[in-house]
Coordinates of C-alpha atoms in Angstrom, one line a residue:
M253 CA -9.7 13.2 3.3
E254 CA -7.5 14.8 5.9
E255 CA -5.1 12.6 7.6
R256 CA -5.2 12.5 11.0
T257 CA -1.9 10.7 13.2
P258 CA -3.2 9.5 16.6
R259 CA -1.2 10.5 19.3
V260 CA 1.6 8.2 21.1
T261 CA -0.1 8.4 24.0
E262 CA -3.2 7.6 22.6
V263 CA -4.5 4.1 23.1
E264 CA -5.2 2.5 20.1
H265 CA -8.7 1.8 19.1
H266 CA -8.0 -0.5 15.6
G267 CA -8.3 -3.9 15.9
I268 CA -7.7 -6.1 12.6
N269 CA -10.9 -4.0 11.3
P270 CA -9.5 -2.6 8.2
I271 CA -7.3 0.6 9.3
P272 CA -9.3 3.9 7.7
P273 CA -7.3 5.7 4.6
A274 CA -7.2 8.5 6.5
E275 CA -5.1 6.9 9.0
Q276 CA -2.7 5.3 6.7
T277 CA -0.2 7.7 7.5
S278 CA 2.9 5.5 8.1
R279 CA 6.1 5.2 5.6
P280 CA 8.1 1.9 4.4
R281 CA 10.9 3.5 6.9
D282 CA 8.4 3.2 9.6
L283 CA 8.1 -0.1 8.6
F284 CA 11.6 -0.5 8.6
R285 CA 12.3 0.8 12.1
L286 CA 10.1 -1.5 13.1
A287 CA 11.5 -4.2 11.7
F288 CA 15.2 -3.5 12.6
G289 CA 14.1 -2.5 15.9
G290 CA 12.4 -5.5 16.7
A291 CA 15.5 -7.4 16.2
N292 CA 18.0 -4.9 17.1
T293 CA 18.2 -6.4 20.6
F294 CA 19.3 -8.8 22.8
A295 CA 17.0 -11.0 21.6
T296 CA 18.6 -11.7 18.2
I297 CA 22.7 -10.9 20.1
I298 CA 21.4 -14.4 22.2
L299 CA 20.4 -16.2 19.0
G300 CA 23.6 -15.1 17.5
T301 CA 25.9 -16.6 20.4
L302 CA 24.1 -19.9 20.0
P303 CA 26.4 -21.4 16.9
I304 CA 29.2 -20.8 19.3
A305 CA 27.7 -23.3 21.9
F306 CA 26.5 -25.6 18.8
G307 CA 30.5 -26.0 18.8
L308 CA 31.3 -23.9 15.7
G309 CA 34.7 -21.7 15.4
F310 CA 34.4 -18.0 14.6
W311 CA 34.0 -18.1 11.4
Q312 CA 31.7 -21.3 10.9
A313 CA 29.1 -19.7 12.6
A314 CA 29.8 -16.6 10.9
S315 CA 28.9 -18.1 7.6
A316 CA 25.8 -20.0 9.0
T317 CA 24.7 -17.0 10.7
A318 CA 24.8 -14.9 7.0
A319 CA 23.4 -18.0 5.3
G320 CA 20.3 -18.1 7.3
V321 CA 20.2 -14.3 7.7
L322 CA 20.0 -13.5 4.1
I323 CA 17.5 -16.6 3.5
G324 CA 15.4 -16.1 5.8
A325 CA 15.4 -12.2 4.6
L326 CA 14.4 -13.3 1.2
V327 CA 11.5 -14.9 2.2
L328 CA 10.4 -12.8 4.4
A329 CA 10.1 -9.5 2.4
P330 CA 6.9 -9.9 0.0
M331 CA 4.9 -10.6 3.2
A332 CA 5.3 -6.4 3.7
L333 CA 2.8 -6.4 0.2
F334 CA -0.4 -7.3 1.9
G335 CA -0.9 -5.2 5.0
P336 CA -1.3 -1.7 2.4
V337 CA -3.7 -3.2 0.3
T338 CA -6.0 -5.4 2.9
R339 CA -5.8 -3.0 5.4
T340 CA -5.5 -5.3 8.2
N341 CA -2.8 -7.5 9.5
N342 CA -0.9 -10.5 7.5
A343 CA -3.1 -13.8 9.9
V344 CA -6.4 -12.0 8.8
S345 CA -5.1 -11.9 4.9
S346 CA -4.3 -15.2 4.8
G347 CA -8.2 -15.9 4.9
A348 CA -7.8 -15.3 1.3
H349 CA -6.1 -18.1 0.4
F350 CA -6.3 -20.2 3.7
G351 CA -10.6 -19.2 4.0
V352 CA -11.7 -16.8 6.5
V353 CA -11.6 -19.6 9.2
G354 CA -8.8 -21.3 8.1
R355 CA -6.7 -18.3 8.9
C356 CA -6.4 -19.4 11.7
V357 CA -3.7 -21.2 11.4
G358 CA -1.5 -17.6 11.1
S359 CA -2.9 -17.1 14.1
F360 CA -1.6 -20.0 15.8
L361 CA 1.6 -19.2 14.0
S362 CA 1.6 -15.8 15.4
L363 CA 0.9 -17.2 18.9
L364 CA 4.4 -19.5 18.8
T365 CA 6.4 -16.7 17.7
A366 CA 4.7 -14.3 19.8
I367 CA 5.4 -16.6 22.9
T368 CA 9.0 -17.6 21.9
F369 CA 10.1 -13.9 21.6
F370 CA 8.6 -12.3 24.4
A371 CA 10.1 -15.2 26.2
I372 CA 13.3 -14.2 24.7
S373 CA 13.2 -10.8 25.0
V374 CA 12.3 -11.0 29.1
W375 CA 15.0 -13.8 29.7
V376 CA 17.6 -12.1 28.4
S377 CA 17.0 -8.4 30.0
G378 CA 15.9 -9.5 33.5
D379 CA 19.3 -12.1 33.7
A380 CA 20.9 -8.9 32.3
V381 CA 19.6 -7.1 35.4
T382 CA 20.7 -9.7 37.5
G383 CA 23.8 -10.1 36.1
A384 CA 24.9 -6.4 36.6
A385 CA 23.7 -5.9 40.4
R386 CA 25.9 -8.8 40.8
R387 CA 29.0 -7.0 38.8
L388 CA 28.5 -3.4 40.1
L389 CA 26.3 -3.8 43.1
G390 CA 28.1 -7.0 44.7
I391 CA 25.2 -9.1 45.6
D392 CA 23.3 -11.7 44.6
G393 CA 19.3 -11.6 44.5
G394 CA 19.6 -15.2 43.0
Q395 CA 16.3 -16.0 41.8
V396 CA 14.3 -13.8 43.5
L397 CA 15.8 -10.8 41.8
R398 CA 15.1 -12.5 38.6
A399 CA 11.7 -13.1 39.1
V400 CA 11.3 -9.9 39.6
S401 CA 13.2 -8.4 36.8
Y402 CA 11.3 -10.6 34.7
G403 CA 7.8 -9.5 36.1
V404 CA 8.6 -5.9 35.5
I405 CA 10.0 -6.3 31.7
A406 CA 6.9 -8.4 31.0
L407 CA 4.2 -5.4 32.8
A408 CA 6.5 -2.9 30.9
V409 CA 6.2 -4.5 27.2
L410 CA 2.3 -5.0 28.1
V411 CA 1.6 -1.5 28.7
V412 CA 3.0 -0.6 25.7
C413 CA 1.1 -2.9 23.7
I414 CA -2.0 -2.1 25.5
Y415 CA -1.5 1.8 24.1
G416 CA -0.5 0.4 20.5
Y417 CA 1.4 1.0 16.9
R418 CA 2.4 4.6 17.7
F419 CA 3.8 4.0 21.5
M420 CA 5.4 1.1 19.9
L421 CA 7.1 2.8 17.0
L422 CA 8.1 5.1 19.2
V423 CA 9.9 2.3 21.3
N424 CA 11.7 1.0 18.3
R425 CA 13.0 4.4 16.6
V426 CA 14.6 5.0 20.2
A427 CA 15.9 1.1 19.7
V428 CA 16.8 1.4 16.4
V429 CA 19.6 4.8 17.5
L430 CA 20.5 3.6 21.1
G431 CA 21.1 -0.5 20.3
T432 CA 22.9 0.2 17.7
A433 CA 25.8 3.2 19.3
I434 CA 26.1 0.4 22.0
M435 CA 26.8 -2.4 20.5
L436 CA 29.3 0.0 17.7
L437 CA 30.8 0.9 21.5
G438 CA 31.0 -3.0 22.0
I439 CA 34.4 -2.4 19.4
A440 CA 36.1 -1.0 22.3
A441 CA 35.0 -2.7 25.1
Y442 CA 35.8 -5.8 23.6
G443 CA 37.7 -5.6 20.6
G444 CA 41.0 -6.1 22.2
R445 CA 40.0 -9.8 23.6
F446 CA 38.6 -11.0 20.7
D447 CA 40.4 -13.5 18.6
P448 CA 39.0 -14.3 15.3
D449 CA 40.9 -17.4 14.9
F450 CA 38.6 -18.7 17.6
A451 CA 38.0 -22.4 16.8
G452 CA 34.9 -23.5 18.7
T453 CA 34.6 -26.3 21.5
G454 CA 35.7 -29.0 19.2
T455 CA 32.2 -31.0 20.3
Y456 CA 29.4 -30.0 18.2
A457 CA 26.3 -30.2 18.7
L458 CA 25.1 -32.8 16.3
G459 CA 28.2 -34.6 16.4
E460 CA 29.2 -33.7 13.0
F461 CA 30.5 -30.1 11.2
W462 CA 28.0 -30.1 8.3
P463 CA 24.8 -31.0 10.5
T464 CA 26.0 -28.6 13.0
W465 CA 26.3 -25.6 10.5
I466 CA 22.7 -26.2 8.9
L467 CA 21.4 -26.2 12.9
A468 CA 22.9 -22.7 13.4
A469 CA 22.0 -21.6 10.2
L470 CA 18.2 -22.4 11.0
T471 CA 18.4 -20.9 13.7
A472 CA 19.5 -17.7 12.7
M473 CA 17.0 -18.2 10.0
A474 CA 14.1 -18.6 12.7
N475 CA 14.6 -14.5 13.4
P476 CA 14.0 -13.1 10.2
I477 CA 11.3 -16.1 9.6
S478 CA 9.6 -14.8 12.8
F479 CA 8.5 -11.7 11.4
G480 CA 6.1 -13.3 9.0
A481 CA 3.5 -13.2 10.8
F482 CA 4.1 -10.0 11.7
L483 CA 5.1 -7.4 9.2
G484 CA 1.3 -7.1 8.4
D485 CA 0.5 -5.5 11.6
W486 CA 2.9 -2.8 11.0
S487 CA 2.5 -2.6 7.3
R488 CA -1.6 -2.2 7.4
Y489 CA -0.4 2.0 8.2
I490 CA 0.9 2.0 5.0
P491 CA -0.5 3.6 2.2
A492 CA -1.0 1.6 -1.0
T493 CA -0.2 3.6 -2.9
H494 CA 3.8 3.7 -2.4
S495 CA 5.6 1.2 -4.9
R496 CA 6.0 -2.1 -4.3
R497 CA 9.9 -2.2 -4.3
S498 CA 9.8 0.0 -1.1
L499 CA 8.1 -2.4 0.4
L500 CA 10.0 -5.0 -0.5
A501 CA 13.2 -3.0 0.8
A502 CA 12.1 -2.1 3.8
P503 CA 12.4 -5.9 5.6
L504 CA 14.7 -6.5 3.9
L505 CA 17.0 -4.1 4.7
A506 CA 15.7 -4.7 8.0
Q507 CA 17.2 -7.9 8.2
M508 CA 20.2 -7.3 6.8
A509 CA 21.0 -5.0 9.1
T510 CA 20.4 -7.1 11.8
L511 CA 23.7 -8.7 11.5
L512 CA 25.1 -6.3 14.0
P513 CA 23.5 -7.6 16.9
F514 CA 23.5 -11.3 15.4
G515 CA 27.9 -10.3 14.9
F516 CA 27.6 -8.6 18.4
G517 CA 26.6 -11.9 20.4
L518 CA 28.7 -14.2 17.8
T519 CA 31.7 -12.0 18.1
T520 CA 31.3 -12.0 22.4
A521 CA 30.2 -15.7 22.8
T522 CA 33.8 -16.6 21.9
L523 CA 35.0 -14.7 24.7
V524 CA 32.6 -16.1 27.5
T525 CA 33.3 -19.0 29.8
D526 CA 30.1 -20.8 28.8
A527 CA 28.4 -20.0 25.4
G528 CA 25.1 -22.2 27.2
D529 CA 25.0 -19.2 29.9
Y530 CA 25.6 -16.3 28.1
I531 CA 24.6 -13.4 29.6
T532 CA 25.9 -13.9 33.3
G533 CA 29.5 -14.7 31.3
L534 CA 29.2 -11.6 29.6
T535 CA 28.6 -9.2 32.4
A536 CA 31.7 -11.0 34.2
I537 CA 33.8 -9.8 31.5
S538 CA 32.5 -6.5 30.2
P539 CA 34.3 -3.2 31.6
L540 CA 32.7 -1.6 34.3
W541 CA 32.2 1.5 31.9
Y542 CA 30.3 -1.1 29.9
V543 CA 27.8 -2.7 32.4
I544 CA 25.3 0.3 32.2
P545 CA 25.1 0.7 28.8
L546 CA 24.6 -3.1 28.1
I547 CA 21.6 -2.8 30.9
V548 CA 19.9 0.0 28.6
V549 CA 20.6 -2.3 25.8
A550 CA 19.1 -5.3 27.4
L551 CA 16.0 -3.1 28.6
I552 CA 15.3 -1.4 25.6
G553 CA 16.0 -4.3 23.6
G554 CA 13.7 -6.4 25.8
L555 CA 10.7 -3.4 25.2
S556 CA 11.2 -3.4 21.3
T557 CA 11.3 -6.8 20.9
G558 CA 8.5 -7.9 23.1
T559 CA 6.3 -5.7 21.9
T560 CA 7.0 -5.9 18.1
A561 CA 6.0 -10.1 19.3
L562 CA 3.1 -9.6 21.9
Y563 CA 1.2 -6.8 19.6
G564 CA -0.1 -8.8 16.8
T565 CA -0.8 -11.9 19.0
G566 CA -3.3 -9.5 20.8
L567 CA -4.9 -8.4 17.5
D568 CA -5.4 -11.8 16.1
F569 CA -6.9 -12.9 19.3
S570 CA -9.3 -10.4 19.4
S571 CA -10.7 -11.7 15.8
I572 CA -10.5 -14.7 17.0
F573 CA -12.0 -14.8 20.1
T574 CA -14.9 -11.4 19.6
R575 CA -15.8 -10.9 22.9
L576 CA -12.3 -9.7 23.4
S577 CA -11.0 -6.1 23.0
R578 CA -7.2 -5.9 21.5
V579 CA -6.1 -4.8 24.9
Q580 CA -8.1 -7.4 26.5
A581 CA -7.1 -10.1 24.2
T582 CA -3.4 -8.4 24.9
V583 CA -3.4 -9.2 28.4
L584 CA -4.7 -12.6 28.4
V585 CA -2.0 -13.6 25.9
G586 CA 0.8 -12.1 28.1
S587 CA -0.2 -13.4 30.9
L588 CA -0.4 -16.9 28.7
A589 CA 3.5 -15.9 27.6
V590 CA 5.1 -15.0 31.3
V591 CA 3.7 -18.0 32.9
F592 CA 6.0 -19.6 30.1
I593 CA 8.8 -17.6 30.7
F594 CA 9.1 -18.8 34.3
V595 CA 8.2 -22.1 33.7
G596 CA 10.8 -22.3 31.2
N597 CA 13.4 -20.5 32.7
F598 CA 13.3 -21.7 35.8
A599 CA 12.2 -25.7 35.0
L600 CA 13.9 -25.9 31.2
D601 CA 17.0 -25.4 29.6
M602 CA 16.9 -22.2 28.0
V603 CA 19.1 -22.9 24.9
S604 CA 17.8 -26.0 24.0
S605 CA 14.0 -24.2 24.5
I606 CA 15.1 -21.5 22.6
N607 CA 16.0 -23.9 20.0
A608 CA 13.0 -26.1 19.5
F609 CA 10.8 -23.5 19.2
A610 CA 13.0 -21.3 16.6
T611 CA 12.8 -24.6 14.5
L612 CA 8.8 -24.7 15.0
I613 CA 8.9 -21.3 13.9
V614 CA 11.0 -21.7 10.7
L615 CA 9.2 -25.4 9.8
C616 CA 6.0 -23.8 10.5
T617 CA 5.5 -20.3 9.1
S618 CA 7.8 -20.8 6.1
P619 CA 5.2 -23.0 3.9
W620 CA 3.0 -20.7 5.3
M621 CA 4.5 -17.5 3.7
V622 CA 5.3 -19.4 0.5
I623 CA 1.6 -20.1 -0.2
M624 CA 0.3 -16.6 0.4
M625 CA 3.1 -15.5 -1.6
I626 CA 2.3 -17.7 -4.4
G627 CA -2.0 -17.0 -3.9
Y628 CA -0.4 -12.9 -4.6
W629 CA 1.1 -13.8 -7.2
T630 CA -1.9 -16.1 -9.1
R631 CA -4.1 -13.5 -7.9
R632 CA -2.3 -10.5 -9.1
G633 CA -2.6 -8.6 -5.5
F634 CA -6.5 -8.7 -5.8
Y635 CA -7.5 -8.9 -2.1
D636 CA -11.4 -8.0 -0.8
V637 CA -11.2 -5.7 1.9
A638 CA -15.0 -6.9 3.7
D639 CA -14.7 -10.3 2.9
L640 CA -11.7 -10.7 4.7
Q641 CA -13.6 -9.6 7.7
V642 CA -16.4 -12.4 7.5
F643 CA -15.7 -14.4 10.5
N644 CA -14.5 -12.1 12.9
E645 CA -17.7 -10.3 12.2
G646 CA -19.0 -13.5 12.8
R647 CA -20.8 -13.9 9.3
K648 CA -20.4 -16.4 6.6
G649 CA -20.1 -16.5 3.1
G650 CA -18.4 -13.9 0.9
R651 CA -15.0 -14.8 -2.2
Y652 CA -13.5 -16.6 0.8
W653 CA -15.9 -19.0 2.0
F654 CA -14.9 -21.9 0.2
S655 CA -15.9 -24.9 2.1
R656 CA -17.1 -23.8 5.6
G657 CA -14.5 -21.2 5.7
V658 CA -11.4 -23.3 5.1
N659 CA -9.6 -23.6 1.2
W660 CA -8.7 -26.8 1.1
R661 CA -6.2 -26.8 -1.6
A662 CA -3.9 -24.1 0.5
M663 CA -4.5 -26.3 4.0
G664 CA -3.6 -29.5 1.2
A665 CA -0.4 -28.1 1.1
W666 CA 0.5 -26.8 4.3
V667 CA 0.0 -29.4 6.6
P668 CA 2.1 -32.3 4.3
A669 CA 4.6 -28.8 4.0
T670 CA 5.0 -28.7 7.8
G671 CA 5.1 -32.4 8.3
A672 CA 7.7 -33.0 5.6
G673 CA 9.6 -30.4 7.5
L674 CA 9.1 -32.1 11.1
L675 CA 10.0 -35.6 9.6
T676 CA 13.2 -34.6 8.2
A677 CA 14.1 -32.6 10.9
N678 CA 17.6 -33.0 12.9
T679 CA 17.8 -30.8 15.9
P680 CA 18.6 -31.4 19.9
M681 CA 15.4 -31.6 20.6
I682 CA 13.3 -32.4 17.4
A683 CA 14.5 -35.0 16.0
G684 CA 12.4 -36.5 13.2
P685 CA 11.9 -40.3 11.8
L686 CA 13.6 -39.4 8.5
R687 CA 16.3 -37.2 9.9
D688 CA 19.4 -39.5 8.5
I689 CA 18.3 -38.9 5.0
A690 CA 20.9 -36.9 4.1
G691 CA 23.4 -38.5 6.3
G692 CA 22.4 -36.5 9.3
V693 CA 22.6 -33.2 7.7
D694 CA 19.0 -31.3 8.4
V695 CA 17.1 -30.6 5.1
S696 CA 14.1 -30.1 6.8
M697 CA 13.8 -26.4 5.2
V698 CA 14.6 -27.4 1.6
C699 CA 11.9 -30.0 2.6
T700 CA 9.2 -28.0 3.4
L701 CA 9.4 -25.1 1.3
A702 CA 9.7 -28.0 -1.8
T703 CA 6.7 -29.1 -0.9
A704 CA 4.8 -26.2 -0.4
A705 CA 6.0 -24.4 -3.9
V706 CA 5.1 -27.2 -5.8
L707 CA 1.7 -28.9 -4.2
Y708 CA 0.1 -25.7 -3.5
P709 CA 0.5 -24.7 -7.4
L710 CA 0.3 -28.4 -8.3
L711 CA -3.8 -28.3 -6.3
I712 CA -5.1 -25.1 -7.6
T713 CA -3.8 -26.1 -11.2
L714 CA -6.1 -29.6 -10.6
F715 CA -8.7 -28.3 -8.4
P716 CA -9.2 -24.7 -9.9
E717 CA -10.1 -22.6 -6.9
P718 CA -13.3 -20.1 -7.7
H719 CA -13.6 -17.5 -10.0
E720 CA -14.7 -14.9 -7.6
V721 CA -11.6 -14.9 -5.3
F722 CA -9.6 -13.3 -8.7
G723 CA -10.1 -9.4 -9.7
P724 CA -11.1 -8.2 -13.4
E725 CA -8.0 -9.0 -14.9
G726 CA -8.4 -13.1 -14.0
P727 CA -5.5 -15.2 -12.7
R728 CA -2.1 -14.9 -13.5
A729 CA -1.0 -18.7 -15.2
V730 CA -4.0 -20.9 -13.3
R731 CA -7.4 -21.5 -14.6
T732 CA -10.7 -20.8 -12.4
K733 CA -14.0 -22.5 -11.6
L734 CA -17.3 -21.3 -13.1
P735 CA -18.5 -18.0 -11.8
N736 CA -21.4 -19.0 -9.0
A737 CA -23.9 -16.4 -10.6
A738 CA -25.4 -16.3 -7.2
F739 CA -22.6 -14.5 -5.8
A740 CA -22.1 -11.0 -4.9
P741 CA -19.7 -9.2 -2.3
L742 CA -20.6 -9.0 0.8
D743 CA -20.3 -5.0 0.9
G744 CA -20.7 -3.7 -2.4
A745 CA -19.2 0.0 -0.9
N746 CA -16.1 -1.3 1.1
A747 CA -14.7 -3.4 -2.4
A748 CA -11.8 -5.0 -3.0
F749 CA -8.2 -3.3 -4.0
A750 CA -6.0 -3.7 -6.6
P751 CA -2.7 -4.7 -6.6
L752 CA 0.1 -1.8 -5.6
S753 CA 0.7 0.1 -9.0
G754 CA 0.7 3.0 -6.9
T755 CA -3.1 3.6 -6.9
N756 CA -5.6 2.2 -5.1
V757 CA -8.6 1.3 -7.3
A758 CA -11.8 0.1 -6.2
L759 CA -13.4 -2.6 -7.7
G760 CA -17.2 -3.3 -7.8
S761 CA -19.0 -6.8 -8.2
S762 CA -18.2 -7.3 -11.9
S763 CA -15.4 -9.5 -10.6
A764 CA -18.2 -12.2 -11.2
A765 CA -18.7 -11.7 -14.7
A766 CA -19.2 -14.9 -16.7
S767 CA -16.5 -16.9 -18.2
G768 CA -16.2 -19.3 -20.5
S769 CA -18.7 -23.0 -21.2
D770 CA -16.4 -25.2 -19.9
G771 CA -16.8 -23.9 -16.9
V772 CA -12.9 -23.2 -16.2
Q773 CA -11.6 -19.5 -17.1
P774 CA -8.4 -19.4 -18.6
D775 CA -5.5 -17.5 -18.2
A776 CA -6.1 -13.8 -18.5
G777 CA -2.9 -14.0 -20.4
R778 CA -1.6 -10.7 -18.7
S779 CA 1.9 -10.1 -16.8

């Protein structure tokens, strides 16, 4: 079939329905551009300033940031594997493990992340414009100018999201090159003032060094983890013929490259008077020749981060509220996010708000990702494209119906894992009753990942999943229930797909073949 690449100015008509193979024309490098472009922005710069705002010295903050980004990138990378096979986004793909109704967990996580990072991008861009106007023109528009700036930037983000994937890819291509160049130019702007021996304020956000260092690492980790629900939005346009290595490398390298904007924020935060009011302080100390490039980074970055966050949530909501098209759902979610932006910035403390949402993103999304990865491994990358769309199309049944559309095994691991993280969290705004279990050190990330990594395999071992969810090669390292003789794929013509191995192999209904008489299918034994 001839490949067709839609025009950039053509409004994308695909929602979460499977992308036709003929339109899977992207490459892993496009995934890199989107993942890096969406993070090579002022939103990431702001996250980079927070360790300094928490009271850490430069090298302390740098080590916490590097650790958070590296761990988060390693957790994130496997989430790029689903889209090329399922040809839909990761929230819908999660229906294979959480059930086609239970996959609404992924939609909730997408909404949480979208509102947070859309808000950060608009806040930062609007404040940069306001600060630059004060510096260049000597005018102080106050809250009115800020409100107008927020509104204009939010509207621009909505327009890009409405046009869809191709337009967003163009914006991120620009953001990668322009943002990188201007941040590197910052060496000339601030290099003479920077002191690597900056020791911090001496007052730690959590009272002691290690709890505050862990808080800084978790804050940095929120950036790569936040992409977990969104990688499938973009990787679904990549053919499954690409190797798993290239798909894993794209988001991993993209997140490691974000050490540039993290480093920019970390370095410049040591120069401003109040790291908690970073944008105002940065525009005040910037050379006049660098103010306009700074505005460009803020505006382009605001578009890049805002669109990568908002685009995916529009997809999800159009699948949950089926009367809404992708465009209508995007406008609805965007409008709700704008309300949050104004309330959060004018009525709440921005740094505390960002920290609270970053903590929620990490603790809620990371166990969901762990369950997805374990499921991918035990299923050998086998997914039925048609049956994943059951809930979105108002139908019932199929391989992933489980119990009323919910796989209680995955849900039974995600809820306790998230709960364990929240109970042990120790941040300024989210402090669980077990926060002192490790002497005040925040062990919430360890608890949430460990709980999911132990509980989900235990549950699918003690209570085997239906045979029908596995491919013809059978499961890996787990057993299955006796196959249901009445089961048949909902759409035999649009069959399941094998794991990424260089080819995309169509499968029929043979996955419902009979198994042993004990009612449990043993592991096929293949690696």
